[in-house]
Coordinates of C-alpha atoms and ligand atoms in Angstrom, one line a residue:
M1477 CA 16.8 16.9 16.8
R1478 CA 16.9 14.8 20.0
T1479 CA 14.2 13.5 22.3
Q1480 CA 13.5 10.7 24.7
V1481 CA 10.7 9.0 22.9
G1482 CA 10.0 9.7 19.1
I1483 CA 6.4 9.0 18.1
V1484 CA 5.5 8.2 14.5
G1485 CA 1.8 8.9 13.9
A1486 CA -0.8 11.1 15.5
G1487 CA -3.8 8.8 15.6
P1488 CA -5.4 7.9 18.9
A1489 CA -2.3 5.8 19.8
G1490 CA 0.4 8.3 19.2
L1491 CA -1.5 11.3 20.6
M1492 CA -2.5 9.4 23.8
L1493 CA 1.0 8.1 24.3
A1494 CA 2.5 11.6 23.9
H1495 CA 0.0 12.9 26.4
L1496 CA 0.6 10.2 29.0
L1497 CA 4.3 10.6 28.7
Y1498 CA 4.1 14.4 29.1
Q1499 CA 2.3 13.8 32.4
Q1500 CA 5.3 11.6 33.5
G1501 CA 7.8 14.3 32.6
I1502 CA 9.1 12.4 29.6
E1503 CA 10.0 14.3 26.4
T1504 CA 8.5 13.3 23.1
I1505 CA 8.4 14.6 19.5
V1506 CA 5.4 13.5 17.4
V1507 CA 5.5 13.4 13.5
E1508 CA 2.3 12.9 11.5
S1509 CA 2.0 12.8 7.7
R1510 CA -1.4 14.2 7.5
S1511 CA -2.8 17.7 8.2
R1512 CA -4.6 18.6 11.5
D1513 CA -7.8 19.3 9.6
Y1514 CA -7.7 15.8 8.0
L1515 CA -7.2 14.1 11.3
E1516 CA -9.9 16.1 13.0
S1517 CA -12.5 15.3 10.3
R1518 CA -11.7 11.6 9.6
V1519 CA -14.8 9.7 10.7
R1520 CA -14.0 6.3 12.3
A1521 CA -14.8 4.5 15.5
G1522 CA -17.3 5.8 18.0
V1523 CA -17.6 3.4 20.9
L1524 CA -15.3 3.9 24.0
E1525 CA -15.0 1.2 26.5
Q1526 CA -15.1 2.0 30.3
G1527 CA -11.3 1.7 30.5
T1528 CA -10.7 4.2 27.6
V1529 CA -13.1 6.7 29.3
D1530 CA -11.3 6.3 32.6
T1531 CA -7.9 6.8 30.9
L1532 CA -9.2 10.0 29.2
N1533 CA -10.7 11.3 32.4
E1534 CA -7.7 10.3 34.7
S1535 CA -5.3 12.1 32.3
G1536 CA -7.3 15.3 32.3
V1537 CA -8.7 15.2 28.7
G1538 CA -12.2 14.0 29.4
E1539 CA -14.0 17.2 29.9
R1540 CA -15.7 17.5 26.6
M1541 CA -16.3 13.8 26.5
R1542 CA -18.2 14.0 29.9
R1543 CA -20.4 16.8 28.4
Q1544 CA -21.0 15.4 25.0
G1545 CA -20.5 11.6 25.1
L1546 CA -23.6 9.4 25.3
I1547 CA -23.5 6.8 28.1
H1548 CA -25.1 3.5 26.9
L1549 CA -26.1 0.8 29.3
G1550 CA -27.1 -1.8 26.8
I1551 CA -27.2 -2.7 23.1
E1552 CA -29.8 -4.5 21.0
L1553 CA -29.4 -7.6 18.7
S1554 CA -32.0 -7.8 15.9
F1555 CA -32.5 -11.2 14.2
S1556 CA -35.3 -13.4 12.9
G1557 CA -37.6 -10.4 13.0
A1558 CA -37.3 -9.5 16.7
R1559 CA -35.1 -7.3 18.8
H1560 CA -33.4 -8.4 22.0
R1561 CA -31.7 -6.1 24.5
I1562 CA -28.4 -7.0 26.1
D1563 CA -28.3 -5.2 29.4
M1564 CA -24.6 -4.7 29.7
H1565 CA -24.7 -2.6 32.8
E1566 CA -26.6 -5.1 34.8
L1567 CA -24.6 -8.1 33.4
T1568 CA -21.2 -6.5 34.2
G1569 CA -21.9 -5.1 37.6
G1570 CA -22.3 -1.5 36.5
R1571 CA -20.0 -1.0 33.5
A1572 CA -21.0 0.9 30.4
I1573 CA -19.8 2.2 27.1
T1574 CA -19.6 5.8 25.9
V1575 CA -20.4 6.9 22.4
Y1576 CA -18.1 9.7 21.4
G1577 CA -16.4 9.9 18.0
Q1578 CA -12.8 9.0 17.5
Q1579 CA -12.1 12.3 15.8
E1580 CA -13.5 14.1 18.9
V1581 CA -10.9 12.1 21.0
V1582 CA -8.3 13.2 18.5
K1583 CA -9.4 16.9 18.7
D1584 CA -9.2 16.9 22.5
L1585 CA -5.7 15.3 22.5
I1586 CA -4.4 17.7 19.7
Q1587 CA -5.7 20.6 21.7
A1588 CA -4.0 19.4 25.0
R1589 CA -0.7 18.9 23.1
L1590 CA -0.8 22.3 21.5
D1591 CA -1.9 24.0 24.8
A1592 CA 1.1 22.5 26.5
G1593 CA 3.3 23.9 23.6
L1594 CA 4.8 20.6 22.8
P1595 CA 6.1 19.4 19.4
L1596 CA 3.5 17.9 17.1
H1597 CA 4.5 18.2 13.5
F1598 CA 1.6 17.8 10.9
E1599 CA 2.3 17.0 7.3
V1600 CA 5.6 15.5 8.1
E1601 CA 6.0 12.0 6.8
A1602 CA 8.6 9.7 8.4
T1603 CA 10.4 8.1 5.6
S1604 CA 12.5 5.5 7.5
I1605 CA 13.6 4.4 11.0
H1606 CA 17.2 3.2 11.8
N1607 CA 19.6 1.8 14.5
L1608 CA 16.8 0.1 16.3
D1609 CA 19.1 -2.3 18.1
T1610 CA 21.3 0.5 19.4
D1611 CA 20.5 3.1 22.3
A1612 CA 20.2 5.9 19.7
P1613 CA 17.5 4.9 17.2
K1614 CA 16.6 7.4 14.6
I1615 CA 13.5 8.6 12.7
R1616 CA 14.2 10.2 9.3
F1617 CA 11.8 12.4 7.6
R1618 CA 11.7 15.0 4.8
K1619 CA 10.4 18.5 5.2
D1620 CA 10.6 21.4 2.7
G1621 CA 12.7 19.3 0.5
T1622 CA 15.4 18.5 3.0
S1623 CA 16.1 15.4 5.1
H1624 CA 15.9 15.6 8.9
E1625 CA 16.6 13.1 11.7
I1626 CA 15.3 12.7 15.3
T1627 CA 17.6 10.7 17.6
C1628 CA 15.7 9.1 20.4
D1629 CA 16.1 6.7 23.4
Y1630 CA 13.0 4.8 22.1
I1631 CA 10.7 5.0 19.1
A1632 CA 7.0 4.4 19.3
G1633 CA 5.5 3.1 16.0
C1634 CA 1.9 4.4 16.2
D1635 CA 1.6 4.9 12.4
G1636 CA -1.3 2.6 11.8
F1637 CA -1.7 -0.4 9.5
H1638 CA -0.1 1.3 6.5
G1639 CA 2.8 3.0 8.2
I1640 CA 6.5 2.4 8.0
S1641 CA 7.3 1.0 11.5
R1642 CA 6.0 -2.5 11.1
P1643 CA 7.6 -3.2 7.7
A1644 CA 10.9 -1.9 9.0
I1645 CA 11.1 -5.0 11.3
A1646 CA 9.1 -7.4 9.1
D1647 CA 11.9 -10.1 9.3
A1648 CA 11.5 -10.3 13.1
L1649 CA 7.7 -10.7 13.1
Q1650 CA 5.3 -13.5 12.9
I1651 CA 2.0 -12.5 11.3
F1652 CA -1.5 -14.0 12.0
E1653 CA -4.1 -12.9 9.6
R1654 CA -7.7 -13.4 8.3
V1655 CA -9.3 -11.4 5.6
Y1656 CA -13.2 -11.4 5.4
P1657 CA -15.3 -11.7 2.3
F1658 CA -17.1 -8.5 3.0
G1659 CA -16.7 -4.9 4.1
W1660 CA -18.8 -2.2 5.7
L1661 CA -20.3 0.8 3.9
G1662 CA -20.6 3.5 6.6
I1663 CA -22.5 6.7 6.5
L1664 CA -22.7 9.7 8.8
A1665 CA -26.2 11.5 8.5
Q1666 CA -27.8 14.5 9.9
S1667 CA -30.9 12.7 11.2
K1668 CA -32.3 11.4 14.6
P1669 CA -31.0 7.8 15.3
P1670 CA -33.9 5.2 15.1
S1671 CA -33.2 4.0 18.6
E1672 CA -31.5 5.4 21.7
E1673 CA -29.2 2.3 21.8
L1674 CA -27.1 0.7 19.1
I1675 CA -28.8 -2.0 17.1
Y1676 CA -26.7 -4.9 15.6
C1677 CA -28.9 -6.5 12.9
H1678 CA -28.4 -10.0 11.5
H1679 CA -30.4 -10.1 8.3
E1680 CA -30.7 -12.3 5.2
R1681 CA -29.7 -9.3 3.1
G1682 CA -26.6 -8.9 5.2
F1683 CA -25.5 -7.2 8.4
A1684 CA -26.6 -3.7 9.4
L1685 CA -25.5 -1.5 12.4
F1686 CA -27.5 1.5 13.7
S1687 CA -25.3 3.8 15.8
M1688 CA -25.0 7.5 16.4
R1689 CA -22.8 10.4 17.3
S1690 CA -25.4 12.7 19.0
P1691 CA -29.2 12.8 19.3
E1692 CA -29.3 14.6 15.9
V1693 CA -26.5 12.7 14.1
T1694 CA -26.6 9.0 13.2
R1695 CA -23.9 6.6 12.1
L1696 CA -25.0 3.7 10.1
Y1697 CA -23.2 0.7 8.4
L1698 CA -24.2 -1.9 5.8
Q1699 CA -22.4 -5.1 5.1
C1700 CA -21.2 -4.9 1.5
A1701 CA -18.5 -6.3 -0.8
P1702 CA -14.9 -5.7 0.4
D1703 CA -14.3 -3.7 -2.9
E1704 CA -17.7 -2.2 -3.1
D1705 CA -17.9 0.8 -5.6
I1706 CA -19.4 3.6 -3.5
A1707 CA -20.5 5.2 -6.8
Q1708 CA -23.2 2.3 -6.9
W1709 CA -24.7 3.6 -3.8
P1710 CA -26.6 6.8 -4.2
D1711 CA -28.2 8.1 -1.1
A1712 CA -31.7 6.7 -1.9
R1713 CA -30.3 3.2 -2.3
I1714 CA -28.5 3.4 1.0
W1715 CA -31.7 4.5 2.9
E1716 CA -33.8 1.9 1.2
E1717 CA -31.3 -1.0 2.1
L1718 CA -31.0 0.3 5.8
E1719 CA -34.8 0.3 6.0
L1720 CA -34.9 -3.3 4.7
R1721 CA -32.3 -4.6 7.1
L1722 CA -33.9 -2.9 10.0
G1723 CA -37.2 -4.7 9.2
P1724 CA -38.4 -8.2 9.0
E1725 CA -36.9 -11.0 6.9
G1726 CA -38.6 -12.8 4.0
S1727 CA -39.7 -16.0 5.5
L1728 CA -40.7 -15.3 9.1
P1729 CA -42.9 -17.4 11.2
E1730 CA -46.3 -15.7 11.8
G1731 CA -46.3 -13.2 14.7
S1732 CA -42.6 -13.3 15.4
L1733 CA -42.0 -9.6 14.7
N1734 CA -41.9 -7.1 17.6
D1735 CA -45.0 -5.0 17.3
E1736 CA -43.0 -1.8 18.3
S1737 CA -41.6 -0.9 14.9
L1738 CA -38.7 1.5 14.4
H1739 CA -38.7 4.6 12.3
L1740 CA -35.6 5.3 10.3
E1741 CA -35.5 9.0 9.6
E1742 CA -33.7 10.0 6.4
G1743 CA -31.4 13.1 6.5
T1744 CA -28.5 14.6 4.6
I1745 CA -25.6 12.2 4.3
L1746 CA -22.5 14.1 5.6
Q1747 CA -19.9 11.4 4.8
K1748 CA -19.7 7.9 3.3
G1749 CA -17.0 5.4 2.8
V1750 CA -16.2 1.6 2.5
T1751 CA -13.9 -0.3 5.0
P1752 CA -12.7 -3.8 4.1
M1753 CA -12.4 -6.1 7.1
R1754 CA -9.5 -8.1 8.4
S1755 CA -8.1 -9.7 11.6
F1756 CA -4.3 -9.2 11.9
V1757 CA -1.7 -9.6 14.6
A1758 CA 2.1 -9.0 14.3
E1759 CA 4.1 -10.7 17.0
P1760 CA 6.0 -9.6 18.9
M1761 CA 5.1 -5.9 19.3
Q1762 CA 8.7 -4.8 20.0
Y1763 CA 12.0 -5.1 18.3
G1764 CA 15.1 -3.5 20.0
N1765 CA 14.1 0.0 21.0
L1766 CA 11.1 0.1 18.7
F1767 CA 7.6 -0.5 20.2
L1768 CA 4.6 -0.9 18.0
A1769 CA 1.2 0.3 19.3
G1770 CA -2.4 0.3 18.0
D1771 CA -3.2 -0.6 14.4
A1772 CA 0.5 -0.7 13.5
A1773 CA 0.6 -3.9 15.4
H1774 CA -3.0 -5.3 15.0
I1775 CA -6.3 -4.9 13.2
V1776 CA -9.7 -6.2 14.2
P1777 CA -12.8 -6.2 12.1
P1778 CA -15.0 -3.3 13.4
T1779 CA -17.9 -5.5 14.8
G1780 CA -17.7 -5.0 18.5
A1781 CA -15.7 -1.6 18.2
K1782 CA -12.5 -2.7 19.7
G1783 CA -9.9 -1.0 17.3
M1784 CA -9.4 2.3 19.0
N1785 CA -9.9 0.8 22.5
L1786 CA -6.9 -1.5 21.9
A1787 CA -4.8 1.4 20.7
I1788 CA -5.4 3.2 23.9
A1789 CA -4.8 0.1 26.1
D1790 CA -1.5 -0.5 24.3
V1791 CA -0.1 3.0 25.0
R1792 CA -1.3 2.8 28.6
V1793 CA 0.9 -0.1 29.1
L1794 CA 3.8 1.5 27.2
S1795 CA 3.6 4.8 29.0
R1796 CA 3.7 3.0 32.4
A1797 CA 6.7 0.9 31.3
L1798 CA 8.6 3.9 30.0
A1799 CA 7.8 5.9 33.2
T1800 CA 9.1 3.0 35.4
F1801 CA 12.3 2.9 33.3
Y1802 CA 13.0 6.6 33.4
Q1803 CA 12.2 6.8 37.2
T1804 CA 14.0 3.7 38.4
G1805 CA 16.2 2.4 35.5
N1806 CA 14.2 -0.9 35.7
N1807 CA 13.3 -2.0 32.2
S1808 CA 11.4 -5.1 33.1
L1809 CA 8.0 -3.7 32.2
L1810 CA 9.4 -2.6 28.8
E1811 CA 10.7 -6.1 28.2
A1812 CA 7.3 -7.5 29.2
Y1813 CA 5.4 -4.9 26.9
S1814 CA 4.6 -7.2 24.0
T1815 CA 3.5 -10.1 26.2
T1816 CA 1.3 -7.8 28.3
C1817 CA -0.4 -6.2 25.4
L1818 CA -0.8 -9.4 23.4
R1819 CA -3.0 -11.0 26.1
R1820 CA -5.6 -8.2 25.7
V1821 CA -5.1 -8.0 21.9
W1822 CA -5.9 -11.7 21.4
R1823 CA -9.0 -11.5 23.6
A1824 CA -10.3 -8.7 21.5
E1825 CA -9.3 -10.5 18.3
H1826 CA -11.4 -13.4 19.4
F1827 CA -14.3 -11.3 20.4
S1828 CA -14.3 -9.2 17.2
W1829 CA -14.0 -12.4 15.1
W1830 CA -16.8 -14.0 17.0
M1831 CA -19.1 -10.9 16.7
T1832 CA -18.4 -10.7 13.1
S1833 CA -19.0 -14.4 12.5
L1834 CA -22.3 -14.3 14.5
L1835 CA -23.8 -11.3 12.7
H1836 CA -22.7 -11.3 9.0
R1837 CA -24.0 -13.2 6.0
F1838 CA -21.1 -15.3 4.7
P1839 CA -21.3 -15.8 0.9
D1840 CA -20.2 -19.4 1.1
A1841 CA -22.2 -20.4 4.2
T1842 CA -24.1 -23.7 4.0
P1843 CA -27.7 -23.9 5.2
F1844 CA -26.2 -25.9 8.1
Q1845 CA -23.9 -23.1 9.0
Q1846 CA -26.8 -20.6 8.7
R1847 CA -28.9 -22.6 11.2
L1848 CA -25.9 -22.7 13.6
Q1849 CA -25.6 -18.9 13.5
L1850 CA -29.3 -18.4 14.2
S1851 CA -29.1 -20.9 17.1
E1852 CA -26.2 -19.1 18.6
L1853 CA -28.0 -15.7 18.4
A1854 CA -30.9 -17.3 20.0
Y1855 CA -28.6 -18.5 22.8
V1856 CA -27.0 -15.1 23.4
A1857 CA -30.4 -13.6 23.5
S1858 CA -31.9 -16.0 26.0
S1859 CA -29.1 -17.3 28.3
R1860 CA -27.7 -15.0 31.0
A1861 CA -24.4 -16.8 30.8
A1862 CA -24.0 -16.3 27.0
A1863 CA -25.2 -12.6 27.3
T1864 CA -22.7 -11.9 30.1
A1865 CA -19.9 -13.2 28.0
L1866 CA -20.9 -10.8 25.2
A1867 CA -21.4 -8.0 27.6
E1868 CA -18.2 -8.2 29.5
N1869 CA -16.1 -8.3 26.3
Y1870 CA -18.1 -5.5 24.8
V1871 CA -17.7 -3.0 27.7
G1872 CA -14.0 -4.1 27.8
L1873 CA -12.2 -6.2 30.4
P1874 CA -10.6 -4.3 33.1
F1875 CA -6.9 -3.4 32.6
Ligands
LIG2348 P1 -4.5 5.4 13.2 O1 -5.6 6.1 13.8 O2 -4.5 4.8 11.8 O3 -3.2 6.5 13.3 C1 -2.0 6.3 12.6 C2 -1.5 7.7 12.2 O4 -0.2 7.5 11.6 C3 -2.4 8.3 11.1 O5 -2.8 9.5 11.4 C4 -1.4 8.3 9.9 O6 -1.7 9.4 9.0 C5 -0.1 8.4 10.5 N1 1.0 7.9 9.7 C6 1.0 6.7 8.9 N2 2.3 6.7 8.3 C7 3.0 7.6 8.7 C8 4.3 8.2 8.4 N3 5.1 7.4 7.6 N4 4.8 9.2 9.0 C9 4.0 9.9 9.8 N5 2.7 9.6 10.1 C10 2.3 8.4 9.6 N6 -12.7 1.0 14.8 C11 -13.8 0.8 15.4 O7 -13.8 0.4 16.6 N7 -15.1 1.1 14.8 C12 -15.1 1.7 13.5 O8 -16.2 2.0 13.1 C13 -14.0 1.8 12.9 N8 -14.0 2.3 11.6 C14 -12.8 2.4 10.9 C15 -12.8 2.9 9.5 C16 -11.6 3.0 8.8 C17 -11.6 3.6 7.4 C18 -10.3 2.6 9.5 C19 -9.1 2.7 8.7 C20 -10.4 2.2 10.8 C21 -11.6 2.0 11.5 N9 -11.6 1.6 12.8 C22 -12.8 1.5 13.5 C23 -10.4 1.3 13.5 C24 -9.9 2.4 14.4 O9 -10.3 3.7 13.8 C25 -8.5 2.2 14.6 O10 -8.2 1.0 15.3 C26 -7.8 3.3 15.2 O11 -7.7 4.5 14.4 C27 -6.3 3.0 15.7 O12 -5.6 4.1 16.1 P2 -4.0 4.1 15.8 O13 -3.6 5.5 16.4 O14 -3.4 2.9 16.1 O15 -3.9 4.3 14.1
LIG2349 C1 -19.6 2.0 15.8 C2 -18.7 1.3 15.1 C3 -18.5 -0.1 15.5 O1 -17.6 -0.8 14.8 C4 -19.4 -0.7 16.4 O2 -19.3 -2.0 16.7 C5 -20.3 0.1 17.0 C6 -20.4 1.5 16.8 C7 -19.7 3.4 15.5 O3 -19.0 4.0 14.6 O4 -20.6 4.1 16.0

């Protein structure tokens, strides 16, 4: 097999790249180790930045998102027994986020690819990549017991954190990493969300996040141990813990609780899982004719919802660089790919680390550090300058 750009992985990065390149008349083959059904039902991120929404719309795959996505103009922070709204729309001159599940984005992109009749191979695992510093790099995979090869001009490693692309160039990379001493237990439930906007809760029992997928389906997260045993969390315990973290804390000053109390409606839990949390960046995001994009190159802790948005931003840069090369022969944008992406990546790394540090209970935090955390929360909730910094990062900086 031969193609212009071989793409390993059909997550948001690989699928979006294939779609953007198709629109530029560039040939691609996508190989994905999992089944279509698995990809379309894997519950992950849910918050799209304005720039991600624009990218989906401009490339003609935004129709269902425009109908079903929920536009949010603000978020709430809950701490010390009170809730505070951050009006992102007003603070950012009219920008907003859209709540629309990652697996819905994936469904829309798979459908567009299949409608165009273009190659997308499910349940095909790339086993290795070769000849990266030549002009004919190769992807090797096994199917039906035999070995196959795709010869490409370029390879895009969009195979996530546990893929094969980044390890193939490990010797050429510098790694920056931080592992957090907690994870998130996430559930998807058939019940009305407690609020129309997302609520990020700082609580003495640990962080909680109240999000949603639709007016009838809620997505909720609880801070837990990084290796938490999900078997220890029967449904009743999850609801009880969520209720506690949405409510007041133990030692509140009199009268500090908002009188408007929230109602957490319990419903059938459709899915649950534990995600450990880390910050990770591999530099540079390119070696020879291999380009890494999305989680293959970087990971953020989920607080602030940047993971999928960064994946889309990377492939936007890569698709433009490849289009320029194929149209003009000029490879300067390809050479600048890593530097261009890393500027946005490091901004998102800092923001996600900051949101994580602001909102979680750190097992080894001293009383001094706990007071600093509360002081910073109070500052974000009361200062227009501090709230604007949160808001402009949250909605996503312009491309
Ligand atoms: P992925 O979505 O991981 O896609 C990579 C694809 O490559 C996968 O489909 C994989 O099967 C395939 N692949 C891997 N190896 C091979 C191979 N050898 N051959 C062929 N195919 C291969 N972000 C948020 O913002 N909010 C959240 O709540 C959130 N929750 C998350 C929960 C979990 C459990 C995980 C893992 C991530 C979560 N994220 C979240 C992060 C977000 O989902 C990712 O940033 C996003 O999926 C990145 O997209 P990607 O295309 O780069 O990688
Ligand atoms: C969701 C996930 C996040 O990481 C976040 O910060 C906000 C919302 C979600 O899955 O809905």
